Short mmCIF file of C-alpha atoms in Angstrom, two decimals:
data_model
loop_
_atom_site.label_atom_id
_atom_site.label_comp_id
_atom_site.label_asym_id
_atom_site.label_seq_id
_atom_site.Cartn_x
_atom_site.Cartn_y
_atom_site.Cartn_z
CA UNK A 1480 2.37 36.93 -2.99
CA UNK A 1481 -0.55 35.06 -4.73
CA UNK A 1482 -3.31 34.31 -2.53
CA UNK A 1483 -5.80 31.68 -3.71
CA UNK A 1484 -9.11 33.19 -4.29
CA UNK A 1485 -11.65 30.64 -6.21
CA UNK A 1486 -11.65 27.10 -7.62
CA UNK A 1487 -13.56 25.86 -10.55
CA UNK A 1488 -14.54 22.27 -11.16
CA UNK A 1489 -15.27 20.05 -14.91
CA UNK A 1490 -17.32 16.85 -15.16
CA UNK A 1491 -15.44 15.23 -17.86
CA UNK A 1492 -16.42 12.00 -19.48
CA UNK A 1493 -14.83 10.06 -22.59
CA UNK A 1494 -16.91 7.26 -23.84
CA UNK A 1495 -14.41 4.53 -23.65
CA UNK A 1496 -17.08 2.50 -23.01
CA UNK A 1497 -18.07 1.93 -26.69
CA UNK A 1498 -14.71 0.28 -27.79
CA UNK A 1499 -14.14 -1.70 -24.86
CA UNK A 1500 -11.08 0.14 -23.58
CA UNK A 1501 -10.74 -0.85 -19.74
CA UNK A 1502 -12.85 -3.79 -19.61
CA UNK A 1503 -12.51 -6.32 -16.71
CA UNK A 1504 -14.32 -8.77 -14.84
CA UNK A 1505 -15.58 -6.37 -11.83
CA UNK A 1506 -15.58 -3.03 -14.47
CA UNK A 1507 -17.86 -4.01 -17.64
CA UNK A 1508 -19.06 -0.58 -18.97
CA UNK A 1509 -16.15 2.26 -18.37
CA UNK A 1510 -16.20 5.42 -19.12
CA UNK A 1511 -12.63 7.11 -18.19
CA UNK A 1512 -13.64 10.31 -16.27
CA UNK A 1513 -11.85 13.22 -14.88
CA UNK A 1514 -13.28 14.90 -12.07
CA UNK A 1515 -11.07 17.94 -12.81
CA UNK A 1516 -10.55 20.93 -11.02
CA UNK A 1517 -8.52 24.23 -11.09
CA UNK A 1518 -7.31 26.52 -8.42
CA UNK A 1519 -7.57 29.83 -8.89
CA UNK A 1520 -5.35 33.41 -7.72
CA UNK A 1521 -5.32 36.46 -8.32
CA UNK A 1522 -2.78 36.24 -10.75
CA UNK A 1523 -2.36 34.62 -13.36
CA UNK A 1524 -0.82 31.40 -11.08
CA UNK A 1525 -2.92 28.51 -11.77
CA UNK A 1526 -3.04 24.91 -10.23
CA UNK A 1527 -5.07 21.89 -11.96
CA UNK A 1528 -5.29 18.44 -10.30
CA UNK A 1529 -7.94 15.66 -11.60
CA UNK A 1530 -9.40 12.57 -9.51
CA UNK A 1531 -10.02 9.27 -11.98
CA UNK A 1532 -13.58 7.72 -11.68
CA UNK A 1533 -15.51 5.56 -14.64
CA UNK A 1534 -18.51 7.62 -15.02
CA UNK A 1535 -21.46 9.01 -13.09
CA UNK A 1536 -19.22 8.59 -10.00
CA UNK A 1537 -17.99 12.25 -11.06
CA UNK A 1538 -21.71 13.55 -9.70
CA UNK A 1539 -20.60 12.37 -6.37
CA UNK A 1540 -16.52 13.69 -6.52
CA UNK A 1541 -17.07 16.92 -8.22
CA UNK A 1542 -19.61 17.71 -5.06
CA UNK A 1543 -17.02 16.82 -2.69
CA UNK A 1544 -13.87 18.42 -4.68
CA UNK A 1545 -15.86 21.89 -3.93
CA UNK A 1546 -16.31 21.31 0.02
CA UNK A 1547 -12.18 20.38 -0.07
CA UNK A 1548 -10.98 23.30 -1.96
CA UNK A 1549 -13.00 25.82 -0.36
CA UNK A 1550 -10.76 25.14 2.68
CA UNK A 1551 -7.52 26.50 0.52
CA UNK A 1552 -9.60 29.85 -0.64
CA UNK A 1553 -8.05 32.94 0.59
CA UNK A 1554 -4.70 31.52 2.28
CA UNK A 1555 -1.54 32.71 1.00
CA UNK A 1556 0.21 30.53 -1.61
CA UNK A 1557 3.78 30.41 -0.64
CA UNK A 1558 2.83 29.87 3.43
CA UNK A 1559 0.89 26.79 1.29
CA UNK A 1560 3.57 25.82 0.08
CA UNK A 1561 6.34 26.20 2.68
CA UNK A 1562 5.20 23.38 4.19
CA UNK A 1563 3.32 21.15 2.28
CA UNK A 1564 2.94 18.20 5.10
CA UNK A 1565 1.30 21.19 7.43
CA UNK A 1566 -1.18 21.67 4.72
CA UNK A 1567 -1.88 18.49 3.91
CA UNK A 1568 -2.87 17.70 7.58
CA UNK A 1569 -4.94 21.23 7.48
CA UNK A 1570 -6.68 19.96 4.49
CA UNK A 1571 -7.34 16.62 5.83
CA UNK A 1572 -8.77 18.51 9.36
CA UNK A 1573 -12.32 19.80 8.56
CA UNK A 1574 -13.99 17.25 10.80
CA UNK A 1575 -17.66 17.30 9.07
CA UNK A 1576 -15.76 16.11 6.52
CA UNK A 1577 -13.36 13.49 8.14
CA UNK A 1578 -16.41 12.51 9.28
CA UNK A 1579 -17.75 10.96 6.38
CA UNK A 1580 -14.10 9.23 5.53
CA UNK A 1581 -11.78 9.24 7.45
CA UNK A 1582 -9.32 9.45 5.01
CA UNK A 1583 -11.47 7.14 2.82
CA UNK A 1584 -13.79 6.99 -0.06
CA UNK A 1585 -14.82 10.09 -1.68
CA UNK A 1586 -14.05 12.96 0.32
CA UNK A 1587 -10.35 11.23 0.15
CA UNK A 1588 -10.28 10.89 -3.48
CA UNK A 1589 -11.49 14.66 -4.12
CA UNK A 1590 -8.90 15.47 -1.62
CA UNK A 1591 -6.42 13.87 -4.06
CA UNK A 1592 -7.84 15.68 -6.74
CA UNK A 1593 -7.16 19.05 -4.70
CA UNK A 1594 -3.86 18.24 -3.19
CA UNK A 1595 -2.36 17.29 -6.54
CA UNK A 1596 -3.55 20.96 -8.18
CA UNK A 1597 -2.25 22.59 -4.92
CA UNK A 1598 1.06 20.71 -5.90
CA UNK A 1599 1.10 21.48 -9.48
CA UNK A 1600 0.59 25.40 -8.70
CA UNK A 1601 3.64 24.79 -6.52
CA UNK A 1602 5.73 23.17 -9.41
CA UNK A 1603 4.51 26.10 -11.59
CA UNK A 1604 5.42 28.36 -9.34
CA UNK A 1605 9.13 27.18 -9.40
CA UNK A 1606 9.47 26.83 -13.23
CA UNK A 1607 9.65 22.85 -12.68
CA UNK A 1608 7.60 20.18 -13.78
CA UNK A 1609 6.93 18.01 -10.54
CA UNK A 1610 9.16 15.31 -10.29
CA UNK A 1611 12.26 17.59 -10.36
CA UNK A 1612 10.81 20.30 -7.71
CA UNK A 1613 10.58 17.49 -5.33
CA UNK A 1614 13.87 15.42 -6.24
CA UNK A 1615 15.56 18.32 -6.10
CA UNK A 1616 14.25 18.96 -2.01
CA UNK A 1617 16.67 18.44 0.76
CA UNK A 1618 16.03 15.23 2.52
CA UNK A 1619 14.56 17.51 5.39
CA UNK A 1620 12.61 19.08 3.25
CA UNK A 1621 10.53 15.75 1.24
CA UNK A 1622 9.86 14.88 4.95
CA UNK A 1623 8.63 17.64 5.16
CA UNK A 1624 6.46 17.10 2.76
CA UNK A 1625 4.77 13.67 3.67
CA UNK A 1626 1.83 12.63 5.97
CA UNK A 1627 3.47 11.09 9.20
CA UNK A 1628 0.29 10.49 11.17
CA UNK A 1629 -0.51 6.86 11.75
CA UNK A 1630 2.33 5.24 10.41
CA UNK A 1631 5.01 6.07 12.92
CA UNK A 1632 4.80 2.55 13.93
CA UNK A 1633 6.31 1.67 10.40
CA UNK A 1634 8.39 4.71 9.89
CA UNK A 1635 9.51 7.54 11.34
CA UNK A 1636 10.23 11.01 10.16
CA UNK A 1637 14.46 10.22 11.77
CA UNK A 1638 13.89 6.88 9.52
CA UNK A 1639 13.15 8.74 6.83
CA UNK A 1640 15.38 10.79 6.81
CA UNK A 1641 17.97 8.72 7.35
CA UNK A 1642 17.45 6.67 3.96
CA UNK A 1643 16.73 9.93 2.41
CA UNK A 1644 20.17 10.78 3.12
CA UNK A 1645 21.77 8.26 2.17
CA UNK A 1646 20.52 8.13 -1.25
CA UNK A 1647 21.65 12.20 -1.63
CA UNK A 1648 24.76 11.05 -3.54
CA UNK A 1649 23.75 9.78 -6.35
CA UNK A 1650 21.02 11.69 -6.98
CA UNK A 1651 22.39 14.09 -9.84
CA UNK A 1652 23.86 10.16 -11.65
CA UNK A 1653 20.63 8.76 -11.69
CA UNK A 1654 18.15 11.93 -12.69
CA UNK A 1655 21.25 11.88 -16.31
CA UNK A 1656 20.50 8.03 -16.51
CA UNK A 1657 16.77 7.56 -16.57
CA UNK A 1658 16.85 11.07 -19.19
CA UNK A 1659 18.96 9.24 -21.39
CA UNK A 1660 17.06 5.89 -20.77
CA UNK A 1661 13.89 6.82 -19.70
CA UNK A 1662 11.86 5.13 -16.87
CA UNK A 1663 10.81 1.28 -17.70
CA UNK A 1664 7.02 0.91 -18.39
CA UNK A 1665 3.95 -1.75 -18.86
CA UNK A 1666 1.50 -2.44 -21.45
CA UNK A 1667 -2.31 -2.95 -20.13
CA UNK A 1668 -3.72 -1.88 -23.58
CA UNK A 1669 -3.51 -5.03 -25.14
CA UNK A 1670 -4.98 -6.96 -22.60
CA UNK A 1671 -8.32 -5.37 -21.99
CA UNK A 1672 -10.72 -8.14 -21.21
CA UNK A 1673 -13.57 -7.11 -23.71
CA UNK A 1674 -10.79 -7.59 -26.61
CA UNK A 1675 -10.90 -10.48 -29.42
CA UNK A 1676 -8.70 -12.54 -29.50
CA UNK A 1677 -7.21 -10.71 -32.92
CA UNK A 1678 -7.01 -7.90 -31.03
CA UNK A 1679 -5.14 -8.92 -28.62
CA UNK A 1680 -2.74 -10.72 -30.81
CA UNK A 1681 -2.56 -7.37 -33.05
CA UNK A 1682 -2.20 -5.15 -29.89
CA UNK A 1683 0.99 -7.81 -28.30
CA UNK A 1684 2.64 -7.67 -31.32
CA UNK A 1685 2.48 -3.60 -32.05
CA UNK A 1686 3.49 -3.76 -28.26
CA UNK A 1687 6.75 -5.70 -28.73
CA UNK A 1688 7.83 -3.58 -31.90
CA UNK A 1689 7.29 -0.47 -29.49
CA UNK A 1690 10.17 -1.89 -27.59
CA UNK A 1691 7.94 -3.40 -24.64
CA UNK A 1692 8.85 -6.62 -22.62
CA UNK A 1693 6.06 -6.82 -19.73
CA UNK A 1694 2.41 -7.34 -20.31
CA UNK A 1695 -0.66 -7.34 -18.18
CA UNK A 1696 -4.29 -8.89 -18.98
CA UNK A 1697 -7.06 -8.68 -17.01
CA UNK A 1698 -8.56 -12.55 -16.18
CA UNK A 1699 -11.48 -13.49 -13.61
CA UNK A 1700 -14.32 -13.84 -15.93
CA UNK A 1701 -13.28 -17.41 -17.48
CA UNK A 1702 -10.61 -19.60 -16.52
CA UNK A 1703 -10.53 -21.72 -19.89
CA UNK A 1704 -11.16 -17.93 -21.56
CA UNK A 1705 -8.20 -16.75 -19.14
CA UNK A 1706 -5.89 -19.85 -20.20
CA UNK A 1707 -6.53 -19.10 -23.87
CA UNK A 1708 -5.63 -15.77 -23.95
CA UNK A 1709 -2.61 -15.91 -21.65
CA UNK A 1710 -1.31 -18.74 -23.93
CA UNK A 1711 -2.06 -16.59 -26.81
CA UNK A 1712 0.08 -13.48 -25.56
CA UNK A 1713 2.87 -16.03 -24.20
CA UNK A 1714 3.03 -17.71 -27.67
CA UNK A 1715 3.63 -13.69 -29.28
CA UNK A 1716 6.07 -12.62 -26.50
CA UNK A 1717 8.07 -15.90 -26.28
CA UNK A 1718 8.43 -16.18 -29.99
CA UNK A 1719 11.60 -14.72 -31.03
CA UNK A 1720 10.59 -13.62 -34.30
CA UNK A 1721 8.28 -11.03 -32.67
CA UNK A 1722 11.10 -9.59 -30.72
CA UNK A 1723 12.43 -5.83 -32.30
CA UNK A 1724 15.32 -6.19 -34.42
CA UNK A 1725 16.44 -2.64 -33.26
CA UNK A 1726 16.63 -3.71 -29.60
CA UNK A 1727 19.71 -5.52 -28.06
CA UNK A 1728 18.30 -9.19 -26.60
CA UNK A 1729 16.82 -9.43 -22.88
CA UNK A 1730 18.83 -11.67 -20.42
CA UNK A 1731 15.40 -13.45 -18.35
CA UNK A 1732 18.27 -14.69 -16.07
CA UNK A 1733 19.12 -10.73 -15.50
CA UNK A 1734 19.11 -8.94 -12.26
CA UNK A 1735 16.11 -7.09 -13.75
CA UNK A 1736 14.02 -10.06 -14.74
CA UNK A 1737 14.92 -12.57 -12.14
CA UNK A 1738 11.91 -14.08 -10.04
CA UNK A 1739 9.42 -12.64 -13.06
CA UNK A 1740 8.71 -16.12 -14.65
CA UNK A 1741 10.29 -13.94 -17.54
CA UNK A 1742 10.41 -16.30 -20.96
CA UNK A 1743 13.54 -16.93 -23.25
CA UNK A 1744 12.92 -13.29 -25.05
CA UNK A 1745 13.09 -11.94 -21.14
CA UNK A 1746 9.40 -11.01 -21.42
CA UNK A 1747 7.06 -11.36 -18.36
CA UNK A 1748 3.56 -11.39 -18.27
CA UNK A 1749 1.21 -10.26 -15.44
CA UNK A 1750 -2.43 -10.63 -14.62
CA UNK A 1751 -5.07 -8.50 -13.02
CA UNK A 1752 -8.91 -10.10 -11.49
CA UNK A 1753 -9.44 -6.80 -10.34
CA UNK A 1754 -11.09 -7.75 -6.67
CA UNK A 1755 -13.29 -10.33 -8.13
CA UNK A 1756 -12.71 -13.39 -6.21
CA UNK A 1757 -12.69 -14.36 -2.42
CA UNK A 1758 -9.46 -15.47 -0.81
CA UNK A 1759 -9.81 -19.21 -1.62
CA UNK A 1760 -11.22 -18.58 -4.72
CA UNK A 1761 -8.32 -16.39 -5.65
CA UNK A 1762 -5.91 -18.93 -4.54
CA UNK A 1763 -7.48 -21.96 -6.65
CA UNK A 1764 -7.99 -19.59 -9.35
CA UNK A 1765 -4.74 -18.39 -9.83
CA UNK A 1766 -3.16 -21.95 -9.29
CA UNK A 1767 -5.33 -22.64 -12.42
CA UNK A 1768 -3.07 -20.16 -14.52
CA UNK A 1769 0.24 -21.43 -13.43
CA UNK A 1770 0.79 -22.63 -17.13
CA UNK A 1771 1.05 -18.96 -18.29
CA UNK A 1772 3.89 -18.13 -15.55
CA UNK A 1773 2.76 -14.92 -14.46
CA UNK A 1774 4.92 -12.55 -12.32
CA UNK A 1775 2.04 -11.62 -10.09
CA UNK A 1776 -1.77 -11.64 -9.29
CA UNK A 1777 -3.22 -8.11 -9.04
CA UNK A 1778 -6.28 -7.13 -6.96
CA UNK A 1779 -6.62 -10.71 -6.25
CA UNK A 1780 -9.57 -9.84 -3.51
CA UNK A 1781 -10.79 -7.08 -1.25
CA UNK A 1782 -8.66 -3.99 -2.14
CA UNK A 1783 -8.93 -3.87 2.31
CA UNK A 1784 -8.55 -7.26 3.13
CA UNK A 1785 -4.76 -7.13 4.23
CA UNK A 1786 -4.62 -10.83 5.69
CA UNK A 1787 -6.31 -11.98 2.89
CA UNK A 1788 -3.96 -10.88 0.47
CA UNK A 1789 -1.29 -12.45 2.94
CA UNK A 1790 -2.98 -15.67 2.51
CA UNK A 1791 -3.32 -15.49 -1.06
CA UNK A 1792 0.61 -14.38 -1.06
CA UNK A 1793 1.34 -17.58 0.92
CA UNK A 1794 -0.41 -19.69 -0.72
CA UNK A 1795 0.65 -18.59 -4.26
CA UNK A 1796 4.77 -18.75 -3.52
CA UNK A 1797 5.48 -22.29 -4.06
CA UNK A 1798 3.91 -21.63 -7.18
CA UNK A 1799 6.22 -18.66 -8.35
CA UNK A 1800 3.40 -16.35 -8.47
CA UNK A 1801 3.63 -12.78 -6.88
CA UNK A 1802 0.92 -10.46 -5.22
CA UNK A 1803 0.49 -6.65 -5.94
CA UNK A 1804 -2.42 -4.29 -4.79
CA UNK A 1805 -2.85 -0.67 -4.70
CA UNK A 1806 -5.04 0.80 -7.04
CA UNK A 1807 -7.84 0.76 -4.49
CA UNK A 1808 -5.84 1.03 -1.39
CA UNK A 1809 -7.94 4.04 0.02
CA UNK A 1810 -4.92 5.36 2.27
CA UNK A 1811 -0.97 5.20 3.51
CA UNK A 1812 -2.39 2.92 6.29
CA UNK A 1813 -3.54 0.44 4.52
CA UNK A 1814 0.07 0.14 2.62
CA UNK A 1815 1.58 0.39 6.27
CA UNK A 1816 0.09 -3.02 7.11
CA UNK A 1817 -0.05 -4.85 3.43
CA UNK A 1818 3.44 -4.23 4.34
CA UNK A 1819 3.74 -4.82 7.84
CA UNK A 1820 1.96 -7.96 6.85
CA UNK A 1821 3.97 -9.27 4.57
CA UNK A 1822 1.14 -9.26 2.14
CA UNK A 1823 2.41 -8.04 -1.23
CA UNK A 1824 5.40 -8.22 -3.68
CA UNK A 1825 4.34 -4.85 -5.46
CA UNK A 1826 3.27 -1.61 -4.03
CA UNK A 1827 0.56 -0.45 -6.94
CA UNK A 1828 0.05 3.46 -5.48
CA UNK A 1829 -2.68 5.44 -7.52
CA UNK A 1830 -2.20 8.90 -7.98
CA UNK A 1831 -5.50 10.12 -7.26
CA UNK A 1832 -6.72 7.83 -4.78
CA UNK A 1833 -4.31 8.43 -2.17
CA UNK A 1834 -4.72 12.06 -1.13
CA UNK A 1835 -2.31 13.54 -3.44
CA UNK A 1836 1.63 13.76 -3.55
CA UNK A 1837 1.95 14.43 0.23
CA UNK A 1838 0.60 11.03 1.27
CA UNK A 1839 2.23 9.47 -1.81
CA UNK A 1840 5.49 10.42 -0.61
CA UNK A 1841 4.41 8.73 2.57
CA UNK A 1842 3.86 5.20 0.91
CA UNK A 1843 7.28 5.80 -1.39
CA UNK A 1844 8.97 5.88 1.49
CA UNK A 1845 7.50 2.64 3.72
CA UNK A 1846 8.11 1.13 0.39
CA UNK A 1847 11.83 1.62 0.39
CA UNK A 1848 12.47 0.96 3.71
CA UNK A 1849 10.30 -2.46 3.31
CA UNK A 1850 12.69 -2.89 0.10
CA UNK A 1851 9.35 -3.11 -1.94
CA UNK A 1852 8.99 -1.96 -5.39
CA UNK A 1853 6.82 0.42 -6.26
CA UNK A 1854 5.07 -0.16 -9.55
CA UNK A 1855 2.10 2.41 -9.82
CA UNK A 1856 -0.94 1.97 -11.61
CA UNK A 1857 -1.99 4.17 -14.47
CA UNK A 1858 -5.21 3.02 -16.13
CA UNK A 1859 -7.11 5.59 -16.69
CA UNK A 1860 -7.66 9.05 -18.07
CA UNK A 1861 -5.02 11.12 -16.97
CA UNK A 1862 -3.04 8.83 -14.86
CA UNK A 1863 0.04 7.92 -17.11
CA UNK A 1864 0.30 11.74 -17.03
CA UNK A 1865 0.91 11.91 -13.21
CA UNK A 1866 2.51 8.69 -12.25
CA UNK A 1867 5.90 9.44 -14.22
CA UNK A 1868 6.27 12.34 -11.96
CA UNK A 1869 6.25 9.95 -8.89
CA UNK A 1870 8.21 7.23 -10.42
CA UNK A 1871 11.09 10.04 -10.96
CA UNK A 1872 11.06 11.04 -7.26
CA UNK A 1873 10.66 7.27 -6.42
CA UNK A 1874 13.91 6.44 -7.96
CA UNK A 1875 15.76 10.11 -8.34
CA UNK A 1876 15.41 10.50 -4.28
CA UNK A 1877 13.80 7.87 -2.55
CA UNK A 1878 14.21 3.73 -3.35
CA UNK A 1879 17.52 5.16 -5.64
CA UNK A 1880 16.25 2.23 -7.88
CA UNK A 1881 14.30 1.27 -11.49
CA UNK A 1882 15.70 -1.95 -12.24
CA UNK A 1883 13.01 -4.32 -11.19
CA UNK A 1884 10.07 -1.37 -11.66
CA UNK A 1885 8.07 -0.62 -14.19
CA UNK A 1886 5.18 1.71 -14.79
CA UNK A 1887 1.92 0.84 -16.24
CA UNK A 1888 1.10 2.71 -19.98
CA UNK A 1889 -1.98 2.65 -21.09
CA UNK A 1890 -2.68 4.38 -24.25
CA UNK A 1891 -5.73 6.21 -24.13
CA UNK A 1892 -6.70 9.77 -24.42
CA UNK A 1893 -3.27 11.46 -23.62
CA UNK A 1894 -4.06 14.08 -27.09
CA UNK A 1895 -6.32 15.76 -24.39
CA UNK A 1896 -3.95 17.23 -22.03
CA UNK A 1897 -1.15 19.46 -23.18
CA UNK A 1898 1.82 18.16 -22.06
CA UNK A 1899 1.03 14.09 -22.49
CA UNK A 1900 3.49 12.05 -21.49
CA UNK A 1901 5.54 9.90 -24.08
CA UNK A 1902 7.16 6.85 -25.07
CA UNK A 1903 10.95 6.18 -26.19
CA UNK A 1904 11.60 2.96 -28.72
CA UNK A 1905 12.81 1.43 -25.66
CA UNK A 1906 9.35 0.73 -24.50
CA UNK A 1907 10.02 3.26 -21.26
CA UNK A 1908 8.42 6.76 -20.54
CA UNK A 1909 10.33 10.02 -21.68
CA UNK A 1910 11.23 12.48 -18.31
CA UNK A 1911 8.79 15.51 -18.67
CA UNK A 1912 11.00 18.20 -18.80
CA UNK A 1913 8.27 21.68 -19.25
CA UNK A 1914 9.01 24.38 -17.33
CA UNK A 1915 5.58 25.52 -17.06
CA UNK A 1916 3.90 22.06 -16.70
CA UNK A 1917 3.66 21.10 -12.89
CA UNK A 1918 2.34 17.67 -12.67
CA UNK A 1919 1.06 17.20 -16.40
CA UNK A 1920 -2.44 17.15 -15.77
CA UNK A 1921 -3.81 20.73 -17.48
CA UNK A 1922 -6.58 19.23 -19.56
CA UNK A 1923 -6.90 21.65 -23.50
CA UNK A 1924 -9.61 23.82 -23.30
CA UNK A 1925 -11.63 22.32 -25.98
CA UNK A 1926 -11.25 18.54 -24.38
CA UNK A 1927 -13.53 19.59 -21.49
CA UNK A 1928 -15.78 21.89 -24.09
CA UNK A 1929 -16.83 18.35 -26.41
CA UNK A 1930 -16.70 15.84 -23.80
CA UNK A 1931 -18.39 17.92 -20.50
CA UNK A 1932 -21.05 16.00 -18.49
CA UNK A 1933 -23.59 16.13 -20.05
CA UNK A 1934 -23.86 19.46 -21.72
CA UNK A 1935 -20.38 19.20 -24.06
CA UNK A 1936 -20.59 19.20 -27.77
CA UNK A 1937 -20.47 15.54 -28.09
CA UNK A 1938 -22.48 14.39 -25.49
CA UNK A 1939 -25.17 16.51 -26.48
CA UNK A 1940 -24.52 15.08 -30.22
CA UNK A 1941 -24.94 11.56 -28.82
CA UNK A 1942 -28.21 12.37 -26.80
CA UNK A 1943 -29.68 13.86 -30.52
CA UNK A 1944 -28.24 10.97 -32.54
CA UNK A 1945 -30.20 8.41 -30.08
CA UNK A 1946 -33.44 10.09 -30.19
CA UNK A 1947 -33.51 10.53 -34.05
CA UNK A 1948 -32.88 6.91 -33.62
CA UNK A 1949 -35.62 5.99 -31.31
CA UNK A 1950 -38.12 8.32 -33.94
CA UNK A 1951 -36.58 6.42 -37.00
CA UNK A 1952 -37.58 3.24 -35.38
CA UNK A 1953 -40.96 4.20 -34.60
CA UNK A 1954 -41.83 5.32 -37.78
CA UNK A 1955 -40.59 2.07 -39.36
CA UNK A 1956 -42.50 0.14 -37.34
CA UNK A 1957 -45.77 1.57 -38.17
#
């Protein structure tokens, strides 16, 4: 049996920053990183997992993705991955380094990075991308699985079982439906907040022929810049004549749509302040957009501020206007009280910043007993690549739903990994369906040789171009 035996990690670094690509009013300069890293045995059984940061934060992960993984060398593979909750909690145990979280900030995200390559060596190891090794688990066996500790008081491993169980007979109906469908998805791409207005206009429009009906722009820098914008994307979507000929009409009265402020073409629009404002500020803020009828406010304050985002929530519902958080929701227990709390309309799990599937699987299932949708996000290098994998277990196993849910697509830099996902002409993601590609996430070989921090090809290209700059200038100024 494969034992593990080494671990190798890549500082990896596109310059997204130059184009404007993931622009918002907290994040003005982003590079999309991958703090990548690959498990090693001795054979030829490899695992690779990735955490998402936005530049030099990578220093900082990469450091703390070796002191994680060096727990995992030398233990045998299939004890690993016989029970995969057990391991997770052995993982999360080294207590210098739970000291530093606990289950928080950086060690927590590198642990994400590890957990998910531990999980795609599993997959691999089976012959099954992701998604389908876990949907296809016994109930007993995805509870298994999950983290339990510290949110007993919202579920219980009998709960969970119990719903898992009950959603065991359809499961073979729904994995042939969302194949032929596909698995509903968002567009952030066109609503980057460093965009012109053209491109934005361009970008809506491209999006609507690509068979997409929801929409999210980032707002929180400018409310009269916010207002303009958000009328200029509802004038595109609303507009009939934008709508795809080759796609049969949208119902915004539909089961699918109701509650989204959807327009007449059943297209709904969303917006993001990623953390920017206090609560009150958020609340007055937000009221100020109520001509562009979003479905919800993302990130509206303090990614930890649970009774803030209750307020906010509150506050916002006479209005129409929704609540979702996640992206920076640092662990399961922080999703056990937004929940308990009544605090949020959309669960937004990241795939990287929770601690990997195991404590994913955790939040999917508080979700679905909280009848909560889970909508994850997926800006960012890499993260459209994992997140289709969890919205397949979501609704394969789990909530046994997709008709309110959709997935954020952002489309960036999926050439560099080698099975990227896709989209139908339906505007939803394809199912991955490799045998040999676990979770999705194994980055091309020459990727991580041009755009390595900061000794890959094009870095080092950049560095030369600026100084023969900098000498250019000097000399012309003599």
């Amino acid at each position: 049996m494969p034992k593990i035996t080494g671990y190798k990690t890549n500082d990896v670094r596109f310059p997204t920053s130059l184009t404007g690509d993931g622009t918002d009013a907290m994040n003005t300069e982003c590079d999309y990183s991958s703090a990548y890293v690959t498990l090693q045995t001795d054979t030829d059984l490899s695992g690779y997992g990735m955490t998402f940061t936005i530049g030099r934060g990578n220093d900082i992960v990469c450091a703390a993705i070796h002191q994680v993984a060096d727990r995992l060398v030398g233990k045998d593979t299939e004890e690993l991955f016989h029970d995969m909750g057990k391991t997770w909690d052995f993982m999360m145990a080294d207590p210098q380094l739970r000291w530093i979280g606990p289950e928080k900030g950086v060690i927590h995200i590198a642990s994400g990075a590890v957990n998910n390559a531990l999980w795609d060596m599993y997959a691999r190891s089976r012959k099954k991308p992701l998604w389908k090794l876990v949907a296809d688990f016994t109930p007993e066996e995805i509870v298994r699985s999950a983290a339990f500790r510290y949110i007993s008081d919202a579920i219980t491993k009998e709960e969970a079982l119990e719903l898992l169980k009950s959603k065991e007979a359809g499961k073979k109906e729904r994995e042939a439906k969302v194949r032929e469908l596909g698995y509903p998805a968002y567009v952030t791409s066109a609503g980057w907040l460093g965009y012109t207005d053209e491109k934005v206009a361009h970008l809506t429009k491209e999006a609507l022929q690509s068979g997409f009906n929801h929409f999210k722009m980032k707002v929180g820098a400018s409310l009269s810049n916010d207002l303009r914008r958000g009328t200029l994307i509802r004038s595109i979507i609303d507009d009939p004549q934008f709508q795809p000929a080759n796609l049969p009409p949208r119902d915004p009265n539909g089961e699918d749509l109701k509650g989204k402020n959807a327009g007449k073409t059943g297209c709904v629009l969303m917006i993001d302040a990623n953390q920017v404002w206090d609560v009150n500020q958020a609340i007055e803020y937000v009221k100020g957009l109520e001509s562009i009828r979003p479905w919800f406010i993302e990130e509206p304050t303090a990614p930890d501020d649970i009774l803030g985002h209750a307020s906010v929530r509150r506050a916002l519902k006479p209005h129409g206007i929704g609540v979702a958080t996640g992206e920076h929701a640092h662990n399961r227990m922080v999703f056990k009280q937004l929940l308990q709390a009544e605090a949020i309309d959309v669960v937004q799990i990241d795939s990287c910043r929770l601690a990997g599937v195991s404590e994913v699987l955790s939040v999917l299932l508080m979700a679905a007993k909280f009848g909560v949708p889970v909508c994850p996000h997926a800006g960012g290098v890499g993260l459209c690549e994992y997140v289709i994998h969890l919205s397949l277990i979501d609704y394969i196993a789990i909530s046994g739903t997709m008709e309110r849910n959709v997935l954020e697509y952002v489309d960036h830099l999926h050439e560099h990994f080698k099975t990227p996902c896709t989209i139908n002409s339906r505007g939803r993601y394809n199912v991955p369906n490799g045998a040999d590609e676990g979770y999705s996430i194994e980055m091309y070989q020459s990727s991580i040789d041009e755009y390595e921090w900061p000794n890959g090809s094009y870095w080092v290209g950049r560095r030369q171009q600026e100084e023969a700059e900098k000498k250019g200038l000097g000399l012309r100024g003599h």
